mmCIF file of C-alpha atoms and ligand atoms in Angstrom:
data_model
loop_
_atom_site.group_PDB
_atom_site.id
_atom_site.type_symbol
_atom_site.label_atom_id
_atom_site.label_comp_id
_atom_site.label_asym_id
_atom_site.label_seq_id
_atom_site.Cartn_x
_atom_site.Cartn_y
_atom_site.Cartn_z
ATOM 1 C CA MET A 30 -22.565 1.106 -10.208
ATOM 2 C CA ARG A 31 -20.658 -1.915 -10.713
ATOM 3 C CA LYS A 32 -22.450 -4.918 -11.736
ATOM 4 C CA LYS A 33 -22.508 -7.615 -9.163
ATOM 5 C CA GLU A 34 -20.821 -10.297 -11.628
ATOM 6 C CA PHE A 35 -17.357 -10.375 -12.822
ATOM 7 C CA GLN A 36 -16.391 -11.829 -16.240
ATOM 8 C CA ILE A 37 -13.319 -13.938 -17.438
ATOM 9 C CA PHE A 38 -11.994 -13.500 -20.988
ATOM 10 C CA THR A 39 -8.956 -14.783 -22.529
ATOM 11 C CA GLY A 40 -7.310 -14.266 -26.018
ATOM 12 C CA ASN A 41 -5.228 -17.051 -27.569
ATOM 13 C CA SER A 42 -2.116 -17.320 -25.493
ATOM 14 C CA ASN A 43 -3.446 -19.657 -22.644
ATOM 15 C CA ARG A 44 -6.852 -20.502 -22.952
ATOM 16 C CA ARG A 45 -6.988 -23.721 -21.173
ATOM 17 C CA LEU A 46 -5.550 -21.821 -18.071
ATOM 18 C CA ALA A 47 -8.245 -19.300 -18.317
ATOM 19 C CA GLU A 48 -11.117 -21.961 -18.484
ATOM 20 C CA ARG A 49 -9.293 -23.683 -15.494
ATOM 21 C CA ILE A 50 -9.505 -20.380 -13.666
ATOM 22 C CA ALA A 51 -13.006 -19.978 -14.699
ATOM 23 C CA LYS A 52 -14.015 -23.637 -13.611
ATOM 24 C CA TYR A 53 -12.543 -22.768 -10.068
ATOM 25 C CA LEU A 54 -14.594 -19.747 -9.877
ATOM 26 C CA GLU A 55 -17.685 -21.670 -11.047
ATOM 27 C CA LEU A 56 -18.187 -19.026 -14.214
ATOM 28 C CA GLU A 57 -18.628 -19.408 -17.822
ATOM 29 C CA MET A 58 -16.165 -18.135 -19.787
ATOM 30 C CA SER A 59 -17.174 -14.799 -21.543
ATOM 31 C CA ASN A 60 -16.788 -14.659 -25.417
ATOM 32 C CA ALA A 61 -14.331 -12.803 -27.410
ATOM 33 C CA GLU A 62 -13.603 -13.717 -30.710
ATOM 34 C CA VAL A 63 -9.817 -12.921 -31.441
ATOM 35 C CA SER A 64 -8.714 -14.000 -35.013
ATOM 36 C CA ARG A 65 -6.383 -12.424 -37.727
ATOM 37 C CA PHE A 66 -7.121 -10.232 -40.676
ATOM 38 C CA PRO A 67 -5.596 -11.783 -43.753
ATOM 39 C CA ASP A 68 -2.693 -9.322 -43.418
ATOM 40 C CA GLY A 69 -1.870 -10.672 -39.980
ATOM 41 C CA GLU A 70 -3.567 -7.772 -38.403
ATOM 42 C CA ILE A 71 -5.472 -8.740 -34.866
ATOM 43 C CA ASP A 72 -9.234 -9.011 -35.058
ATOM 44 C CA VAL A 73 -10.906 -8.712 -31.978
ATOM 45 C CA LYS A 74 -14.719 -8.628 -31.338
ATOM 46 C CA ILE A 75 -16.016 -8.965 -27.590
ATOM 47 C CA GLY A 76 -19.177 -11.275 -27.883
ATOM 48 C CA ASP A 77 -20.718 -10.573 -24.347
ATOM 49 C CA ASP A 78 -21.991 -7.224 -23.075
ATOM 50 C CA VAL A 79 -19.363 -5.807 -20.521
ATOM 51 C CA ARG A 80 -20.846 -2.532 -19.543
ATOM 52 C CA GLY A 81 -20.319 -2.079 -16.036
ATOM 53 C CA ALA A 82 -18.439 -5.079 -15.344
ATOM 54 C CA ASP A 83 -15.536 -6.293 -13.427
ATOM 55 C CA VAL A 84 -13.623 -7.826 -16.090
ATOM 56 C CA PHE A 85 -10.496 -10.249 -15.784
ATOM 57 C CA LEU A 86 -8.442 -10.666 -18.875
ATOM 58 C CA VAL A 87 -6.226 -13.557 -18.687
ATOM 59 C CA GLN A 88 -3.506 -13.516 -21.143
ATOM 60 C CA PRO A 89 0.317 -14.130 -20.533
ATOM 61 C CA THR A 90 2.514 -12.684 -23.034
ATOM 62 C CA SER A 91 4.372 -15.840 -23.553
ATOM 63 C CA PRO A 92 5.742 -17.064 -27.011
ATOM 64 C CA PRO A 93 4.691 -15.755 -29.466
ATOM 65 C CA VAL A 94 5.377 -12.911 -27.168
ATOM 66 C CA ASN A 95 4.702 -10.028 -29.698
ATOM 67 C CA GLU A 96 1.472 -11.449 -30.955
ATOM 68 C CA ASN A 97 0.066 -12.480 -27.248
ATOM 69 C CA LEU A 98 1.083 -8.890 -26.046
ATOM 70 C CA MET A 99 -0.825 -7.164 -28.999
ATOM 71 C CA GLU A 100 -3.908 -9.255 -28.584
ATOM 72 C CA LEU A 101 -3.835 -8.394 -24.735
ATOM 73 C CA LEU A 102 -3.529 -4.559 -25.839
ATOM 74 C CA ILE A 103 -6.277 -4.780 -28.442
ATOM 75 C CA MET A 104 -8.509 -6.673 -26.065
ATOM 76 C CA ILE A 105 -8.155 -4.391 -23.447
ATOM 77 C CA ASP A 106 -9.137 -1.670 -25.793
ATOM 78 C CA ALA A 107 -12.265 -3.337 -26.910
ATOM 79 C CA LEU A 108 -13.073 -4.050 -23.244
ATOM 80 C CA ARG A 109 -12.577 -0.115 -22.273
ATOM 81 C CA ARG A 110 -14.345 1.031 -25.510
ATOM 82 C CA ALA A 111 -17.250 -1.178 -24.513
ATOM 83 C CA SER A 112 -17.543 0.273 -21.183
ATOM 84 C CA ALA A 113 -16.312 -2.269 -18.867
ATOM 85 C CA GLU A 114 -16.226 -0.767 -15.381
ATOM 86 C CA ARG A 115 -12.728 -2.262 -14.329
ATOM 87 C CA ILE A 116 -10.351 -4.054 -16.405
ATOM 88 C CA THR A 117 -7.936 -6.580 -14.660
ATOM 89 C CA ALA A 118 -4.918 -7.884 -17.029
ATOM 90 C CA VAL A 119 -3.938 -11.094 -15.650
ATOM 91 C CA ILE A 120 -0.611 -11.748 -16.869
ATOM 92 C CA PRO A 121 0.696 -14.732 -15.181
ATOM 93 C CA TYR A 122 3.998 -14.685 -17.210
ATOM 94 C CA PHE A 123 5.074 -11.146 -18.152
ATOM 95 C CA GLY A 124 6.907 -11.324 -21.083
ATOM 96 C CA TYR A 125 10.169 -8.810 -21.849
ATOM 97 C CA ALA A 126 10.371 -8.815 -17.782
ATOM 98 C CA ARG A 127 14.303 -9.525 -18.177
ATOM 99 C CA GLN A 128 14.836 -6.012 -19.938
ATOM 100 C CA ASP A 129 14.200 -4.363 -17.099
ATOM 101 C CA ARG A 130 17.460 -2.051 -17.028
ATOM 102 C CA LYS A 131 19.654 -0.364 -19.084
ATOM 103 C CA ALA A 132 22.573 -3.238 -18.884
ATOM 104 C CA GLU A 133 24.591 -1.406 -21.327
ATOM 105 C CA GLY A 134 24.349 1.937 -23.203
ATOM 106 C CA ARG A 135 21.590 2.410 -26.268
ATOM 107 C CA VAL A 136 19.517 -0.414 -25.189
ATOM 108 C CA PRO A 137 15.881 -0.126 -24.283
ATOM 109 C CA ILE A 138 13.940 -0.846 -21.153
ATOM 110 C CA SER A 139 11.240 -2.953 -22.799
ATOM 111 C CA ALA A 140 9.738 -4.222 -19.448
ATOM 112 C CA LYS A 141 8.873 -0.612 -18.900
ATOM 113 C CA LEU A 142 7.446 -0.047 -22.312
ATOM 114 C CA CYS A 143 5.394 -3.043 -22.094
ATOM 115 C CA ALA A 144 3.950 -1.741 -18.887
ATOM 116 C CA ASN A 145 3.412 1.666 -20.478
ATOM 117 C CA LEU A 146 1.565 0.248 -23.355
ATOM 118 C CA ILE A 147 -0.809 -1.895 -20.944
ATOM 119 C CA THR A 148 -1.748 1.116 -18.957
ATOM 120 C CA ARG A 149 -2.393 3.196 -21.758
ATOM 121 C CA ALA A 150 -4.503 0.720 -23.381
ATOM 122 C CA GLY A 151 -6.903 1.035 -20.458
ATOM 123 C CA ALA A 152 -6.152 -1.653 -17.868
ATOM 124 C CA ASP A 153 -7.060 -0.481 -14.332
ATOM 125 C CA ARG A 154 -4.962 -3.348 -12.454
ATOM 126 C CA VAL A 155 -2.669 -5.975 -13.230
ATOM 127 C CA MET A 156 -2.198 -9.436 -11.594
ATOM 128 C CA THR A 157 1.114 -11.333 -12.441
ATOM 129 C CA MET A 158 3.128 -13.882 -10.905
ATOM 130 C CA ASP A 159 6.858 -14.549 -10.247
ATOM 131 C CA LEU A 160 7.919 -11.448 -12.059
ATOM 132 C CA HIS A 161 11.586 -11.827 -13.209
ATOM 133 C CA ALA A 162 12.302 -8.597 -11.043
ATOM 134 C CA ALA A 163 9.568 -7.553 -8.371
ATOM 135 C CA GLN A 164 10.402 -4.111 -8.549
ATOM 136 C CA ILE A 165 8.716 -4.305 -12.249
ATOM 137 C CA GLN A 166 5.519 -3.929 -10.203
ATOM 138 C CA GLY A 167 6.839 -0.144 -9.819
ATOM 139 C CA PHE A 168 6.878 0.490 -13.669
ATOM 140 C CA PHE A 169 3.033 0.471 -13.451
ATOM 141 C CA ASP A 170 1.251 3.424 -11.850
ATOM 142 C CA ILE A 171 -1.875 1.407 -11.565
ATOM 143 C CA PRO A 172 -2.126 -1.506 -8.616
ATOM 144 C CA VAL A 173 -0.296 -4.649 -9.217
ATOM 145 C CA ASP A 174 -0.965 -7.807 -7.440
ATOM 146 C CA HIS A 175 2.163 -10.138 -7.526
ATOM 147 C CA LEU A 176 1.649 -13.594 -6.703
ATOM 148 C CA TYR A 177 3.855 -16.565 -6.076
ATOM 149 C CA ALA A 178 3.797 -19.840 -7.347
ATOM 150 C CA ALA A 179 6.050 -21.383 -4.596
ATOM 151 C CA PRO A 180 3.457 -22.450 -2.353
ATOM 152 C CA VAL A 181 2.050 -24.856 -5.263
ATOM 153 C CA LEU A 182 5.131 -25.827 -6.369
ATOM 154 C CA ILE A 183 6.523 -26.613 -3.213
ATOM 155 C CA ASP A 184 3.499 -28.489 -1.794
ATOM 156 C CA TYR A 185 4.417 -31.225 -4.734
ATOM 157 C CA VAL A 186 7.937 -31.471 -3.752
ATOM 158 C CA ARG A 187 7.098 -31.741 -0.156
ATOM 159 C CA LYS A 188 5.273 -34.974 -0.969
ATOM 160 C CA LYS A 189 8.679 -36.526 -2.230
ATOM 161 C CA GLU A 190 9.603 -36.435 1.350
ATOM 162 C CA LEU A 191 13.200 -35.713 0.407
ATOM 163 C CA GLN A 192 15.796 -37.063 2.900
ATOM 164 C CA LYS A 193 18.385 -34.109 2.701
ATOM 165 C CA PRO A 194 16.710 -31.272 0.836
ATOM 166 C CA CYS A 195 18.970 -28.330 -0.390
ATOM 167 C CA VAL A 196 17.663 -25.353 -2.471
ATOM 168 C CA LEU A 197 20.186 -24.504 -5.175
ATOM 169 C CA CYS A 198 19.262 -21.206 -6.980
ATOM 170 C CA CYS A 199 20.393 -20.358 -10.496
ATOM 171 C CA ASP A 200 21.588 -16.958 -9.969
ATOM 172 C CA VAL A 201 21.837 -14.352 -7.206
ATOM 173 C CA GLY A 202 18.969 -12.421 -8.393
ATOM 174 C CA GLY A 203 16.904 -15.198 -7.723
ATOM 175 C CA ALA A 204 18.069 -15.767 -3.901
ATOM 176 C CA LYS A 205 15.054 -14.057 -2.385
ATOM 177 C CA MET A 206 12.757 -16.568 -3.967
ATOM 178 C CA ALA A 207 15.075 -19.522 -3.322
ATOM 179 C CA ARG A 208 14.911 -18.558 0.490
ATOM 180 C CA ALA A 209 11.271 -18.640 0.118
ATOM 181 C CA TYR A 210 11.415 -22.065 -1.284
ATOM 182 C CA ALA A 211 13.928 -23.443 1.473
ATOM 183 C CA LYS A 212 11.929 -21.977 4.092
ATOM 184 C CA ARG A 213 8.744 -23.911 3.026
ATOM 185 C CA LEU A 214 10.978 -27.096 2.814
ATOM 186 C CA GLY A 215 11.320 -27.026 6.597
ATOM 187 C CA GLY A 216 14.240 -24.697 6.688
ATOM 188 C CA ALA A 217 16.267 -26.501 3.864
ATOM 189 C CA PRO A 218 19.980 -25.125 3.523
ATOM 190 C CA LEU A 219 20.438 -22.633 0.394
ATOM 191 C CA ALA A 220 23.297 -22.631 -2.109
ATOM 192 C CA ILE A 221 23.489 -20.048 -4.542
ATOM 193 C CA ILE A 222 25.006 -20.013 -8.329
ATOM 194 C CA ASP A 223 27.333 -17.231 -9.136
ATOM 195 C CA LYS A 224 26.342 -17.025 -12.813
ATOM 196 C CA ARG A 225 27.630 -14.832 -15.372
ATOM 197 C CA ARG A 226 25.800 -14.375 -18.952
ATOM 198 C CA THR A 227 28.231 -14.705 -21.671
ATOM 199 C CA GLY A 228 25.231 -14.333 -24.375
ATOM 200 C CA PRO A 229 21.555 -14.492 -24.748
ATOM 201 C CA SER A 230 21.561 -18.292 -24.451
ATOM 202 C CA GLU A 231 25.005 -18.698 -22.940
ATOM 203 C CA THR A 232 26.191 -18.771 -19.166
ATOM 204 C CA GLU A 233 28.812 -19.863 -17.202
ATOM 205 C CA VAL A 234 29.184 -20.807 -13.668
ATOM 206 C CA ALA A 235 31.714 -18.769 -11.824
ATOM 207 C CA GLU A 236 31.130 -20.291 -8.144
ATOM 208 C CA VAL A 237 28.680 -22.204 -6.002
ATOM 209 C CA ILE A 238 28.144 -20.498 -2.714
ATOM 210 C CA GLY A 239 26.945 -23.150 -0.224
ATOM 211 C CA THR A 240 27.229 -26.897 -0.129
ATOM 212 C CA VAL A 241 25.207 -29.430 -2.192
ATOM 213 C CA GLU A 242 27.261 -32.426 -1.672
ATOM 214 C CA GLY A 243 25.081 -35.354 -0.270
ATOM 215 C CA HIS A 244 21.912 -33.361 -0.668
ATOM 216 C CA ASP A 245 18.555 -33.988 -2.503
ATOM 217 C CA VAL A 246 19.018 -30.594 -4.553
ATOM 218 C CA VAL A 247 16.023 -29.010 -5.657
ATOM 219 C CA VAL A 248 16.920 -26.290 -8.393
ATOM 220 C CA VAL A 249 14.852 -23.538 -8.455
ATOM 221 C CA ASP A 250 14.365 -20.419 -10.996
ATOM 222 C CA ASP A 251 11.407 -18.230 -11.976
ATOM 223 C CA MET A 252 11.818 -19.315 -15.520
ATOM 224 C CA ILE A 253 13.133 -21.524 -18.172
ATOM 225 C CA SER A 254 13.697 -19.979 -21.551
ATOM 226 C CA THR A 255 16.864 -21.741 -23.273
ATOM 227 C CA GLY A 256 17.071 -24.086 -20.329
ATOM 228 C CA THR A 257 20.985 -23.147 -20.262
ATOM 229 C CA SER A 258 20.960 -21.618 -16.789
ATOM 230 C CA ILE A 259 19.040 -24.557 -15.041
ATOM 231 C CA ALA A 260 20.702 -27.435 -16.939
ATOM 232 C CA GLU A 261 24.081 -25.821 -15.764
ATOM 233 C CA ALA A 262 22.860 -25.604 -12.283
ATOM 234 C CA ALA A 263 21.845 -29.436 -12.374
ATOM 235 C CA ARG A 264 25.327 -30.122 -14.036
ATOM 236 C CA VAL A 265 27.333 -28.452 -11.366
ATOM 237 C CA ALA A 266 25.214 -30.051 -8.653
ATOM 238 C CA ARG A 267 25.961 -33.641 -9.813
ATOM 239 C CA GLU A 268 29.541 -32.575 -10.315
ATOM 240 C CA ARG A 269 29.660 -31.339 -6.842
ATOM 241 C CA GLY A 270 28.353 -34.734 -5.390
ATOM 242 C CA ALA A 271 24.413 -33.825 -5.130
ATOM 243 C CA ARG A 272 22.385 -37.071 -4.283
ATOM 244 C CA SER A 273 19.822 -36.390 -6.503
ATOM 245 C CA VAL A 274 18.582 -33.337 -8.661
ATOM 246 C CA ARG A 275 14.901 -31.857 -9.146
ATOM 247 C CA MET A 276 14.239 -28.715 -11.129
ATOM 248 C CA VAL A 277 11.468 -26.314 -10.118
ATOM 249 C CA ALA A 278 10.288 -23.378 -12.286
ATOM 250 C CA THR A 279 7.149 -21.548 -12.454
ATOM 251 C CA HIS A 280 7.375 -20.254 -16.277
ATOM 252 C CA ALA A 281 8.267 -23.051 -18.517
ATOM 253 C CA VAL A 282 9.005 -20.939 -21.608
ATOM 254 C CA LEU A 283 11.094 -23.736 -22.891
ATOM 255 C CA CYS A 284 12.190 -22.358 -26.324
ATOM 256 C CA GLY A 285 15.199 -23.369 -28.633
ATOM 257 C CA LYS A 286 16.565 -26.594 -27.472
ATOM 258 C CA ALA A 287 15.794 -26.488 -23.678
ATOM 259 C CA MET A 288 13.972 -29.658 -23.757
ATOM 260 C CA GLU A 289 16.882 -31.487 -24.999
ATOM 261 C CA LYS A 290 19.322 -29.711 -22.692
ATOM 262 C CA ILE A 291 17.142 -30.522 -19.705
ATOM 263 C CA GLU A 292 16.774 -34.154 -21.023
ATOM 264 C CA ALA A 293 20.271 -34.452 -21.079
ATOM 265 C CA SER A 294 21.012 -33.414 -17.735
ATOM 266 C CA LYS A 295 19.104 -36.587 -16.522
ATOM 267 C CA VAL A 296 17.180 -34.932 -13.499
ATOM 268 C CA GLU A 297 14.730 -36.739 -11.501
ATOM 269 C CA GLU A 298 12.015 -34.496 -12.497
ATOM 270 C CA LEU A 299 11.010 -31.149 -13.677
ATOM 271 C CA VAL A 300 8.281 -29.285 -11.960
ATOM 272 C CA ILE A 301 6.600 -26.325 -13.779
ATOM 273 C CA THR A 302 3.259 -24.667 -13.716
ATOM 274 C CA ASP A 303 0.784 -23.862 -16.265
ATOM 275 C CA SER A 304 1.371 -20.282 -16.451
ATOM 276 C CA VAL A 305 2.430 -20.606 -19.897
ATOM 277 C CA PRO A 306 0.886 -23.220 -22.224
ATOM 278 C CA ILE A 307 2.748 -26.726 -22.044
ATOM 279 C CA THR A 308 0.976 -28.495 -24.973
ATOM 280 C CA GLY A 309 3.697 -30.582 -26.915
ATOM 281 C CA LYS A 310 5.969 -30.217 -23.919
ATOM 282 C CA GLU A 311 4.495 -33.171 -21.806
ATOM 283 C CA ARG A 312 7.305 -35.788 -21.003
ATOM 284 C CA PRO A 313 7.444 -38.665 -18.320
ATOM 285 C CA TRP A 314 10.151 -36.624 -16.423
ATOM 286 C CA ILE A 315 8.201 -33.404 -16.451
ATOM 287 C CA LYS A 316 5.241 -32.710 -13.864
ATOM 288 C CA THR A 317 2.887 -29.858 -14.142
ATOM 289 C CA VAL A 318 1.111 -28.333 -11.220
ATOM 290 C CA THR A 319 -1.814 -25.943 -11.983
ATOM 291 C CA VAL A 320 -1.826 -22.265 -10.823
ATOM 292 C CA ALA A 321 -5.373 -21.749 -11.623
ATOM 293 C CA GLU A 322 -6.770 -22.196 -8.224
ATOM 294 C CA LEU A 323 -4.208 -19.642 -6.922
ATOM 295 C CA LEU A 324 -5.045 -17.218 -9.667
ATOM 296 C CA GLY A 325 -8.786 -17.657 -9.328
ATOM 297 C CA GLU A 326 -8.739 -17.313 -5.522
ATOM 298 C CA ALA A 327 -7.000 -13.887 -6.007
ATOM 299 C CA ILE A 328 -9.464 -12.822 -8.838
ATOM 300 C CA ARG A 329 -12.270 -13.672 -6.323
ATOM 301 C CA ARG A 330 -10.493 -11.817 -3.712
ATOM 302 C CA ILE A 331 -9.918 -8.631 -5.878
ATOM 303 C CA HIS A 332 -13.568 -8.580 -6.957
ATOM 304 C CA LYS A 333 -14.623 -8.604 -3.540
ATOM 305 C CA SER A 334 -11.985 -6.188 -2.344
ATOM 306 C CA GLU A 335 -10.557 -8.662 0.113
ATOM 307 C CA SER A 336 -7.056 -8.926 1.001
ATOM 308 C CA VAL A 337 -4.672 -10.975 -1.665
ATOM 309 C CA SER A 338 -1.418 -10.950 0.537
ATOM 310 C CA SER A 339 -3.235 -12.906 3.043
ATOM 311 C CA LEU A 340 -3.027 -15.827 0.304
ATOM 312 C CA PHE A 341 0.600 -16.193 0.968
ATOM 313 C CA VAL A 342 0.766 -16.288 4.759
HETATM 314 C C1 LIG B 3 17.837 -15.273 -15.320
HETATM 315 O O1 LIG B 3 18.128 -14.176 -14.726
HETATM 316 C C2 LIG B 3 16.409 -15.999 -14.919
HETATM 317 O O2 LIG B 3 16.039 -16.174 -13.719
HETATM 318 C C3 LIG B 3 16.689 -17.330 -15.690
HETATM 319 O O3 LIG B 3 17.575 -17.910 -14.959
HETATM 320 C C4 LIG B 3 16.986 -17.202 -17.020
HETATM 321 O O4 LIG B 3 16.209 -16.083 -17.585
HETATM 322 C C5 LIG B 3 16.620 -18.431 -17.659
HETATM 323 O O5 LIG B 3 17.009 -18.475 -19.162
HETATM 324 P P1 LIG B 3 17.882 -19.535 -19.652
HETATM 325 O O6 LIG B 3 16.729 -20.635 -19.611
HETATM 326 O O7 LIG B 3 17.959 -19.282 -21.097
HETATM 327 O O8 LIG B 3 19.059 -19.821 -19.092
#
């Protein structure tokens, strides 16, 4: 019989988000020490009794990706061996998601490998957000709750009362997500960039499908890694006569020279969430909205066996 209480644990990847989730749920964070042995191996000690508990482990696999992924796996193992009744891996940002297919010969499908590892470690469910490709849900043979940050991000953008909004999607793969943004912005027109990737951090814009001229452009993407895609989209939008340009992205990985590239593109603002840690990335032109309440509410509903999809209606 499952204990009535549920518990929130976290590793080192985004403690602040986990604490915000716990606050929303009016819960104390449960204790786990996650440190390193002198040789760099991960040392985990679960501090609270979890026998029979419904455990939610918040650990996005953001950079340092491999460290955070390994912490996640080892913590799941520790919780399972400590007899937790059910373990939900809450992975708001799912690292390796872009390696979701064999784009060429002799390459791995690392997203599938990560899904296998998480399942084999002992997770019973996964909760994630704005997966790079929604079909990654199918890499798991356990239930996956896939949340969308759009309602939270759009709430903020809507308050800007843009006169002539238009949603610009960074690539064809993101069109579905962009359409959801356009709909929530009162049926704003949609434009799509036909992007070609010429290297891991290089892309080129082949064409813009749709019109951005004279519009208050909102460039949307699931994630910003090197910043190349979104900065290039902003540049093209300006070149084609946009009135104003804003950027909206769920996962602000912001590695390499991303900050410089975005700053140089002189956008009105960049709106991101706290799905990955943003410490050190604070700038006057960056607005961060929290997804803690959304995740917290989904956790509450999973625990109570209530509908999660109704959160998005
Ligand atoms: C691409 O398919 C994704 O939706 C993002 O546009 C991309 O991964 C962002 O990467 P970067 O910031 O390095 O261009």
